[in-house]
Amino acid sequence: MTITNITRENCPAARLIGKRYAVGAANWGEFWANGWFDQLEKLPGLLDINDNGYTEAIRVVDGKQEHWLGMYYSQDTAVLEGFDCVEISPMEYAVCYLYGDPENGELFNTAAHEQCLTDLKEQGLQPKEDGWRFQRCNCPRFTTPDEQGNVTLDYGIAIQA
């Protein structure tokens, strides 16, 4: 896994609409099998922070990780029946573009997270303690492997303004 670029971006006040997974990682297979992303894509108010992709967002609540699968919308977007939402305060975040093999786990492990933190600190960026972080699976960066079978995963981390 290599970090090919780091950008600094802003998220306005937003609503993350999707499903909350309080225990363990989010269930991407369940989302695809039930067509939930198809339903979410029909909602008005989609924000640019989605960057043509789907998101797994993670935060720490009461010392435990809480995972969300879904998409970001304006705060006044109605929540579809059967979905949950969480309000996101405005934040600055850094996006590390992780390039590697999506099959061997190198994009989704603790070492990748730690490398992002190290690189952010080298650039003078300070991650927020217990702030949001997310994996944004952009189409086609993440969905279409290159000739080596590698993809790019957008890994965002909330930072101090």
XYZ file of C-alpha atoms in Angstrom:
161
model
C 0.000 0.000 0.000
C 1.251 3.452 -0.867
C -0.188 6.885 -0.216
C -0.206 8.650 -3.572
C -1.592 12.014 -2.452
C -3.027 13.872 0.532
C -5.578 16.658 0.154
C -7.212 18.955 2.672
C -10.976 19.369 2.274
C -14.023 20.761 4.072
C -17.335 19.196 4.996
C -20.237 21.520 5.704
C -22.840 20.648 8.303
C -24.268 17.423 6.917
C -26.484 14.443 7.527
C -25.071 10.971 6.988
C -27.970 8.742 5.963
C -27.501 4.993 5.964
C -27.183 2.226 8.512
C -25.369 2.245 11.845
C -23.311 -0.744 12.921
C -22.482 -0.466 16.611
C -20.547 -3.726 16.803
C -17.782 -4.647 14.370
C -17.289 -3.410 10.834
C -20.080 -2.290 8.550
C -21.704 -4.949 6.365
C -21.082 -3.929 2.729
C -22.525 -7.223 1.439
C -25.829 -6.558 3.183
C -25.966 -3.080 1.619
C -25.429 -4.431 -1.898
C -27.770 -7.408 -1.470
C -30.615 -5.146 -0.324
C -30.055 -2.415 -2.919
C -29.719 0.218 -0.187
C -27.196 2.369 -2.073
C -29.614 2.423 -5.028
C -32.279 3.804 -2.699
C -29.947 6.402 -1.210
C -28.831 7.637 -4.631
C -32.428 8.684 -5.383
C -32.561 11.106 -2.427
C -32.126 14.819 -3.217
C -29.553 16.864 -1.339
C -26.454 14.730 -1.992
C -23.275 16.611 -1.025
C -20.005 16.842 -2.958
C -18.134 15.191 -0.069
C -19.431 11.860 -1.440
C -17.206 12.421 -4.510
C -19.091 9.880 -6.617
C -18.648 7.141 -4.058
C -20.062 5.279 -1.115
C -18.863 5.807 2.433
C -18.074 3.863 5.541
C -17.693 6.453 8.300
C -16.308 5.616 11.720
C -16.339 7.476 15.011
C -15.719 6.589 18.646
C -18.715 6.760 20.994
C -18.255 5.908 24.689
C -14.886 4.319 23.913
C -16.237 2.036 21.163
C -16.131 2.325 17.397
C -19.405 3.018 15.640
C -19.499 2.277 11.896
C -21.887 3.844 9.399
C -22.481 2.897 5.782
C -24.223 5.470 3.645
C -23.914 8.830 1.959
C -23.707 12.500 2.981
C -26.653 14.859 2.407
C -27.725 18.367 3.313
C -29.071 18.608 6.863
C -32.664 19.053 5.744
C -32.776 15.812 3.738
C -35.562 13.497 4.888
C -34.454 10.085 6.123
C -35.918 7.165 4.186
C -37.927 4.619 6.130
C -35.676 1.828 7.354
C -32.553 4.029 7.405
C -30.832 5.910 10.209
C -29.008 9.214 10.221
C -26.357 11.030 12.188
C -25.717 14.769 12.090
C -22.183 15.757 11.118
C -20.837 19.090 12.360
C -18.777 21.138 9.899
C -15.231 19.823 9.810
C -11.962 19.953 7.992
C -10.498 16.659 6.978
C -7.500 15.275 5.166
C -7.905 12.592 2.519
C -5.104 10.086 2.023
C -5.340 8.342 -1.338
C -4.336 4.741 -0.623
C -3.179 2.739 -3.631
C -2.987 -1.013 -3.363
C -4.582 -4.428 -3.669
C -8.185 -4.454 -2.371
C -8.114 -8.238 -1.903
C -5.204 -8.672 0.507
C -6.440 -6.272 3.208
C -3.571 -3.790 2.926
C -5.943 -0.871 2.320
C -8.121 -1.625 5.336
C -5.732 -2.422 8.173
C -4.273 -0.608 11.180
C -0.921 -0.159 9.421
C -2.588 1.880 6.648
C -4.323 4.061 9.260
C -1.067 4.576 11.174
C 0.799 5.494 7.959
C -1.865 8.110 7.204
C -1.487 9.583 10.703
C 2.298 9.728 10.310
C 2.086 11.396 6.890
C -0.500 13.916 8.116
C 1.707 14.907 11.053
C 4.678 15.294 8.683
C 2.567 17.810 6.743
C 1.705 19.687 9.937
C -1.883 18.407 10.091
C -3.275 17.342 13.467
C -5.989 14.649 13.515
C -8.918 15.278 15.865
C -8.959 12.867 18.763
C -11.981 10.576 18.366
C -12.978 12.550 15.269
C -14.694 11.070 12.231
C -12.742 9.070 9.701
C -14.088 7.500 6.562
C -13.387 5.209 3.657
C -14.829 6.643 0.451
C -15.101 4.097 -2.359
C -15.054 6.353 -5.412
C -16.209 5.132 -8.796
C -14.035 4.440 -10.800
C -10.873 4.914 -8.615
C -11.953 2.161 -6.256
C -14.303 0.118 -8.423
C -12.093 -0.390 -11.496
C -8.727 -2.056 -10.802
C -5.744 -1.032 -12.930
C -3.557 -3.450 -14.920
C -1.812 -4.561 -11.678
C -5.175 -5.226 -9.989
C -4.795 -2.210 -7.687
C -7.322 0.479 -6.789
C -7.315 3.771 -4.894
C -9.253 4.092 -1.657
C -9.962 7.576 -0.278
C -9.256 7.514 3.455
C -10.425 10.666 5.239
C -9.520 11.766 8.748
C -11.013 14.752 10.594
C -8.277 17.271 11.439
C -7.901 20.308 13.674
C -8.841 23.491 11.817
